């Protein structure tokens, strides 16, 4: 069995870049996942990974919840505010709403943004082709539908790190759950059966204080 310790949010801000870089250099983490739409902070993270020899240990931290998108269509959806930035504070509620009122144009807009981030990740020279996400947005059905064909197109794997208690609560109560519960166990099994998904551990109840 191989244990992988991943540091996500690489590229989000200077302080996180510094901490993750230190952890990678000193062996506290075995890989990191980078947000590619955070402008100068992303560029800083890319440089740190190249300068310190761990560029091959960086995967993509797909982001639909923070900063500005790389594509245009998604700015016309409820995922973005009037200024064209992602709605961080209410994104989980928005995605749950999309789940029950899915329109083809929303799925295509999400797919366009996901592909833009994948392309930028590859343009930076990264090679991992493993994808996780900020705030577990890839557990939401609309994002899974949008991302599924891209995983096949780019021969990539989606990494899921669900919080067990949140999945338990979603399985029992549906959408009336804490912010970090976005799917039930049956959905996770279907994702895993696709052959495009790998499961990692994020503890059973790590985010107990978040509702």
mmCIF file of C-alpha atoms in Angstrom:
data_model
loop_
_atom_site.group_PDB
_atom_site.id
_atom_site.type_symbol
_atom_site.label_atom_id
_atom_site.label_comp_id
_atom_site.label_asym_id
_atom_site.label_seq_id
_atom_site.Cartn_x
_atom_site.Cartn_y
_atom_site.Cartn_z
ATOM 1 C CA UNK A 1 0.000 0.000 0.000
ATOM 2 C CA UNK A 2 1.270 3.448 -0.919
ATOM 3 C CA UNK A 3 0.318 6.422 1.275
ATOM 4 C CA UNK A 4 -0.024 9.766 -0.525
ATOM 5 C CA UNK A 5 -0.213 13.004 1.480
ATOM 6 C CA UNK A 6 -1.557 15.785 -0.713
ATOM 7 C CA UNK A 7 -1.433 19.540 -0.052
ATOM 8 C CA UNK A 8 -4.225 21.283 -1.939
ATOM 9 C CA UNK A 9 -4.770 25.027 -2.517
ATOM 10 C CA UNK A 10 -1.297 25.426 -4.039
ATOM 11 C CA UNK A 11 -1.409 28.719 -5.950
ATOM 12 C CA UNK A 12 -4.201 30.232 -3.867
ATOM 13 C CA UNK A 13 -2.107 32.807 -1.990
ATOM 14 C CA UNK A 14 1.457 33.573 -0.988
ATOM 15 C CA UNK A 15 1.277 32.123 2.532
ATOM 16 C CA UNK A 16 -0.093 28.789 1.301
ATOM 17 C CA UNK A 17 2.499 28.658 -1.453
ATOM 18 C CA UNK A 18 5.253 29.172 1.105
ATOM 19 C CA UNK A 19 3.878 26.499 3.455
ATOM 20 C CA UNK A 20 3.278 23.931 0.711
ATOM 21 C CA UNK A 21 6.678 24.556 -0.834
ATOM 22 C CA UNK A 22 8.310 23.985 2.571
ATOM 23 C CA UNK A 23 6.290 20.797 3.071
ATOM 24 C CA UNK A 24 7.202 19.437 -0.343
ATOM 25 C CA UNK A 25 10.906 20.222 -0.006
ATOM 26 C CA UNK A 26 11.109 18.628 3.452
ATOM 27 C CA UNK A 27 9.065 15.546 2.636
ATOM 28 C CA UNK A 28 6.030 16.292 4.798
ATOM 29 C CA UNK A 29 3.788 16.019 1.725
ATOM 30 C CA UNK A 30 4.220 13.698 -1.241
ATOM 31 C CA UNK A 31 2.265 15.798 -3.729
ATOM 32 C CA UNK A 32 0.362 19.073 -4.126
ATOM 33 C CA UNK A 33 -2.622 20.216 -6.188
ATOM 34 C CA UNK A 34 -2.610 23.625 -7.841
ATOM 35 C CA UNK A 35 -5.310 26.222 -8.595
ATOM 36 C CA UNK A 36 -4.539 27.604 -12.057
ATOM 37 C CA UNK A 37 -6.848 30.634 -12.139
ATOM 38 C CA UNK A 38 -5.271 32.669 -9.336
ATOM 39 C CA UNK A 39 -2.978 34.794 -11.550
ATOM 40 C CA UNK A 40 0.299 35.830 -9.866
ATOM 41 C CA UNK A 41 -0.152 33.359 -7.010
ATOM 42 C CA UNK A 42 -0.512 30.523 -9.524
ATOM 43 C CA UNK A 43 2.594 31.677 -11.374
ATOM 44 C CA UNK A 44 4.481 31.806 -8.076
ATOM 45 C CA UNK A 45 3.464 28.231 -7.255
ATOM 46 C CA UNK A 46 4.496 27.009 -10.697
ATOM 47 C CA UNK A 47 7.931 28.611 -10.302
ATOM 48 C CA UNK A 48 8.392 27.133 -6.828
ATOM 49 C CA UNK A 49 7.599 23.626 -8.091
ATOM 50 C CA UNK A 50 10.009 23.966 -11.019
ATOM 51 C CA UNK A 51 12.819 25.560 -9.017
ATOM 52 C CA UNK A 52 12.614 22.922 -6.294
ATOM 53 C CA UNK A 53 12.246 19.837 -8.444
ATOM 54 C CA UNK A 54 8.724 18.607 -7.688
ATOM 55 C CA UNK A 55 6.830 19.746 -10.784
ATOM 56 C CA UNK A 56 6.061 16.102 -11.539
ATOM 57 C CA UNK A 57 4.287 15.797 -8.175
ATOM 58 C CA UNK A 58 1.688 18.531 -8.754
ATOM 59 C CA UNK A 59 -1.859 17.709 -9.862
ATOM 60 C CA UNK A 60 -4.794 19.995 -10.726
ATOM 61 C CA UNK A 61 -6.997 21.543 -8.031
ATOM 62 C CA UNK A 62 -10.096 22.285 -10.113
ATOM 63 C CA UNK A 63 -11.676 25.524 -8.944
ATOM 64 C CA UNK A 64 -15.216 26.821 -9.527
ATOM 65 C CA UNK A 65 -15.526 28.633 -6.203
ATOM 66 C CA UNK A 66 -12.805 31.284 -5.932
ATOM 67 C CA UNK A 67 -11.264 33.983 -8.093
ATOM 68 C CA UNK A 68 -12.066 34.671 -11.742
ATOM 69 C CA UNK A 69 -12.846 31.995 -14.343
ATOM 70 C CA UNK A 70 -10.604 31.337 -17.331
ATOM 71 C CA UNK A 71 -13.565 31.052 -19.719
ATOM 72 C CA UNK A 72 -16.510 33.293 -20.609
ATOM 73 C CA UNK A 73 -19.715 31.233 -20.718
ATOM 74 C CA UNK A 74 -19.602 30.348 -17.037
ATOM 75 C CA UNK A 75 -19.777 34.049 -16.102
ATOM 76 C CA UNK A 76 -23.349 33.983 -17.398
ATOM 77 C CA UNK A 77 -24.393 31.262 -14.943
ATOM 78 C CA UNK A 78 -25.392 31.504 -11.300
ATOM 79 C CA UNK A 79 -21.914 30.319 -10.308
ATOM 80 C CA UNK A 80 -20.553 33.842 -10.895
ATOM 81 C CA UNK A 81 -21.448 37.286 -9.587
ATOM 82 C CA UNK A 82 -22.149 40.405 -11.661
ATOM 83 C CA UNK A 83 -18.434 41.200 -11.780
ATOM 84 C CA UNK A 84 -17.567 37.842 -13.300
ATOM 85 C CA UNK A 85 -16.038 36.278 -10.193
ATOM 86 C CA UNK A 86 -16.995 32.926 -8.689
ATOM 87 C CA UNK A 87 -19.461 33.120 -5.788
ATOM 88 C CA UNK A 88 -17.374 31.585 -3.034
ATOM 89 C CA UNK A 89 -19.759 31.892 -0.073
ATOM 90 C CA UNK A 90 -22.775 30.236 -1.658
ATOM 91 C CA UNK A 91 -21.326 28.002 -4.365
ATOM 92 C CA UNK A 92 -22.507 24.747 -2.771
ATOM 93 C CA UNK A 93 -26.082 26.013 -2.640
ATOM 94 C CA UNK A 94 -25.823 27.164 -6.260
ATOM 95 C CA UNK A 95 -24.560 23.767 -7.386
ATOM 96 C CA UNK A 96 -27.330 22.001 -5.476
ATOM 97 C CA UNK A 97 -29.810 24.267 -7.250
ATOM 98 C CA UNK A 98 -28.251 23.422 -10.615
ATOM 99 C CA UNK A 99 -28.611 19.734 -9.779
ATOM 100 C CA UNK A 100 -32.392 20.074 -9.594
ATOM 101 C CA UNK A 101 -32.683 22.538 -12.487
ATOM 102 C CA UNK A 102 -29.961 21.344 -14.829
ATOM 103 C CA UNK A 103 -29.835 23.008 -18.216
ATOM 104 C CA UNK A 104 -27.597 21.914 -21.058
ATOM 105 C CA UNK A 105 -26.058 25.374 -21.339
ATOM 106 C CA UNK A 106 -25.003 25.257 -17.666
ATOM 107 C CA UNK A 107 -23.320 21.875 -18.124
ATOM 108 C CA UNK A 108 -21.541 23.108 -21.262
ATOM 109 C CA UNK A 109 -20.391 26.273 -19.492
ATOM 110 C CA UNK A 110 -18.978 24.240 -16.593
ATOM 111 C CA UNK A 111 -17.315 21.886 -19.081
ATOM 112 C CA UNK A 112 -15.736 24.803 -20.941
ATOM 113 C CA UNK A 113 -14.266 26.173 -17.705
ATOM 114 C CA UNK A 114 -13.029 22.758 -16.566
ATOM 115 C CA UNK A 115 -11.308 22.232 -19.905
ATOM 116 C CA UNK A 116 -9.764 25.706 -19.798
ATOM 117 C CA UNK A 117 -8.243 24.875 -16.409
ATOM 118 C CA UNK A 118 -7.015 21.469 -17.607
ATOM 119 C CA UNK A 119 -5.374 23.077 -20.645
ATOM 120 C CA UNK A 120 -3.688 25.755 -18.556
ATOM 121 C CA UNK A 121 -2.429 23.116 -16.137
ATOM 122 C CA UNK A 122 -0.892 21.188 -19.045
ATOM 123 C CA UNK A 123 0.500 24.375 -20.592
ATOM 124 C CA UNK A 124 2.444 24.969 -17.379
ATOM 125 C CA UNK A 125 4.206 21.676 -18.056
ATOM 126 C CA UNK A 126 2.568 19.566 -15.360
ATOM 127 C CA UNK A 127 2.124 15.882 -16.140
ATOM 128 C CA UNK A 128 0.261 14.237 -13.217
ATOM 129 C CA UNK A 129 -3.194 14.213 -14.872
ATOM 130 C CA UNK A 130 -4.856 13.741 -11.493
ATOM 131 C CA UNK A 131 -7.704 16.150 -10.692
ATOM 132 C CA UNK A 132 -9.175 17.059 -7.316
ATOM 133 C CA UNK A 133 -11.164 20.218 -6.579
ATOM 134 C CA UNK A 134 -11.678 23.186 -4.307
ATOM 135 C CA UNK A 135 -14.590 22.686 -1.888
ATOM 136 C CA UNK A 136 -15.247 19.224 -3.363
ATOM 137 C CA UNK A 137 -17.214 20.752 -6.239
ATOM 138 C CA UNK A 138 -16.505 17.718 -8.444
ATOM 139 C CA UNK A 139 -18.748 15.651 -6.167
ATOM 140 C CA UNK A 140 -21.747 17.639 -7.423
ATOM 141 C CA UNK A 141 -23.703 15.957 -10.223
ATOM 142 C CA UNK A 142 -23.558 18.912 -12.692
ATOM 143 C CA UNK A 143 -19.761 19.060 -12.395
ATOM 144 C CA UNK A 144 -19.410 15.287 -12.706
ATOM 145 C CA UNK A 145 -21.518 15.298 -15.887
ATOM 146 C CA UNK A 146 -19.434 18.166 -17.284
ATOM 147 C CA UNK A 147 -16.091 16.645 -16.299
ATOM 148 C CA UNK A 148 -16.701 13.009 -17.245
ATOM 149 C CA UNK A 149 -15.925 13.289 -20.998
ATOM 150 C CA UNK A 150 -12.897 15.495 -20.280
ATOM 151 C CA UNK A 151 -11.371 12.815 -18.073
ATOM 152 C CA UNK A 152 -11.567 10.434 -21.022
ATOM 153 C CA UNK A 153 -10.315 13.041 -23.509
ATOM 154 C CA UNK A 154 -7.225 13.920 -21.463
ATOM 155 C CA UNK A 155 -6.681 10.421 -20.009
ATOM 156 C CA UNK A 156 -6.978 11.851 -16.503
ATOM 157 C CA UNK A 157 -8.183 10.510 -13.163
ATOM 158 C CA UNK A 158 -10.505 12.364 -10.787
ATOM 159 C CA UNK A 159 -9.461 12.168 -7.146
ATOM 160 C CA UNK A 160 -12.253 12.168 -4.552
ATOM 161 C CA UNK A 161 -11.538 12.802 -0.873
ATOM 162 C CA UNK A 162 -14.984 12.703 0.724
ATOM 163 C CA UNK A 163 -15.678 13.401 4.382
ATOM 164 C CA UNK A 164 -17.421 10.264 5.608
ATOM 165 C CA UNK A 165 -19.914 11.888 7.977
ATOM 166 C CA UNK A 166 -21.017 14.396 5.331
ATOM 167 C CA UNK A 167 -21.650 11.580 2.852
ATOM 168 C CA UNK A 168 -23.619 9.720 5.534
ATOM 169 C CA UNK A 169 -25.773 12.798 6.156
ATOM 170 C CA UNK A 170 -26.346 13.430 2.456
ATOM 171 C CA UNK A 171 -27.321 9.778 1.967
ATOM 172 C CA UNK A 172 -29.957 10.143 4.722
ATOM 173 C CA UNK A 173 -31.171 13.719 4.243
ATOM 174 C CA UNK A 174 -30.348 14.759 0.690
ATOM 175 C CA UNK A 175 -29.603 18.444 0.087
ATOM 176 C CA UNK A 176 -30.577 19.538 3.603
ATOM 177 C CA UNK A 177 -27.049 18.916 4.820
ATOM 178 C CA UNK A 178 -23.858 20.798 5.778
ATOM 179 C CA UNK A 179 -21.916 22.642 3.107
ATOM 180 C CA UNK A 180 -19.397 19.853 2.599
ATOM 181 C CA UNK A 181 -21.979 17.146 1.826
ATOM 182 C CA UNK A 182 -22.572 16.988 -1.924
ATOM 183 C CA UNK A 183 -23.191 13.323 -2.798
ATOM 184 C CA UNK A 184 -24.426 10.038 -1.374
ATOM 185 C CA UNK A 185 -22.654 6.682 -1.189
ATOM 186 C CA UNK A 186 -24.476 5.306 -4.245
ATOM 187 C CA UNK A 187 -23.260 8.220 -6.359
ATOM 188 C CA UNK A 188 -19.701 7.656 -5.138
ATOM 189 C CA UNK A 189 -19.945 3.979 -6.058
ATOM 190 C CA UNK A 190 -21.149 4.879 -9.564
ATOM 191 C CA UNK A 191 -18.263 7.329 -9.964
ATOM 192 C CA UNK A 192 -15.765 4.720 -8.790
ATOM 193 C CA UNK A 193 -17.232 2.096 -11.128
ATOM 194 C CA UNK A 194 -16.602 4.422 -14.081
ATOM 195 C CA UNK A 195 -12.898 3.647 -13.842
ATOM 196 C CA UNK A 196 -12.138 7.384 -13.978
ATOM 197 C CA UNK A 197 -12.120 7.994 -10.224
ATOM 198 C CA UNK A 198 -9.823 7.212 -7.309
ATOM 199 C CA UNK A 199 -10.859 7.586 -3.649
ATOM 200 C CA UNK A 200 -8.651 9.138 -0.947
ATOM 201 C CA UNK A 201 -9.298 9.637 2.753
ATOM 202 C CA UNK A 202 -10.305 13.016 4.213
ATOM 203 C CA UNK A 203 -11.178 11.686 7.682
ATOM 204 C CA UNK A 204 -14.689 10.851 8.850
ATOM 205 C CA UNK A 205 -15.649 14.168 10.456
ATOM 206 C CA UNK A 206 -12.827 16.670 9.928
ATOM 207 C CA UNK A 207 -15.102 19.624 9.115
ATOM 208 C CA UNK A 208 -17.544 19.163 11.991
ATOM 209 C CA UNK A 209 -17.670 22.910 12.706
ATOM 210 C CA UNK A 210 -18.709 23.842 9.166
ATOM 211 C CA UNK A 211 -22.398 23.882 8.380
#
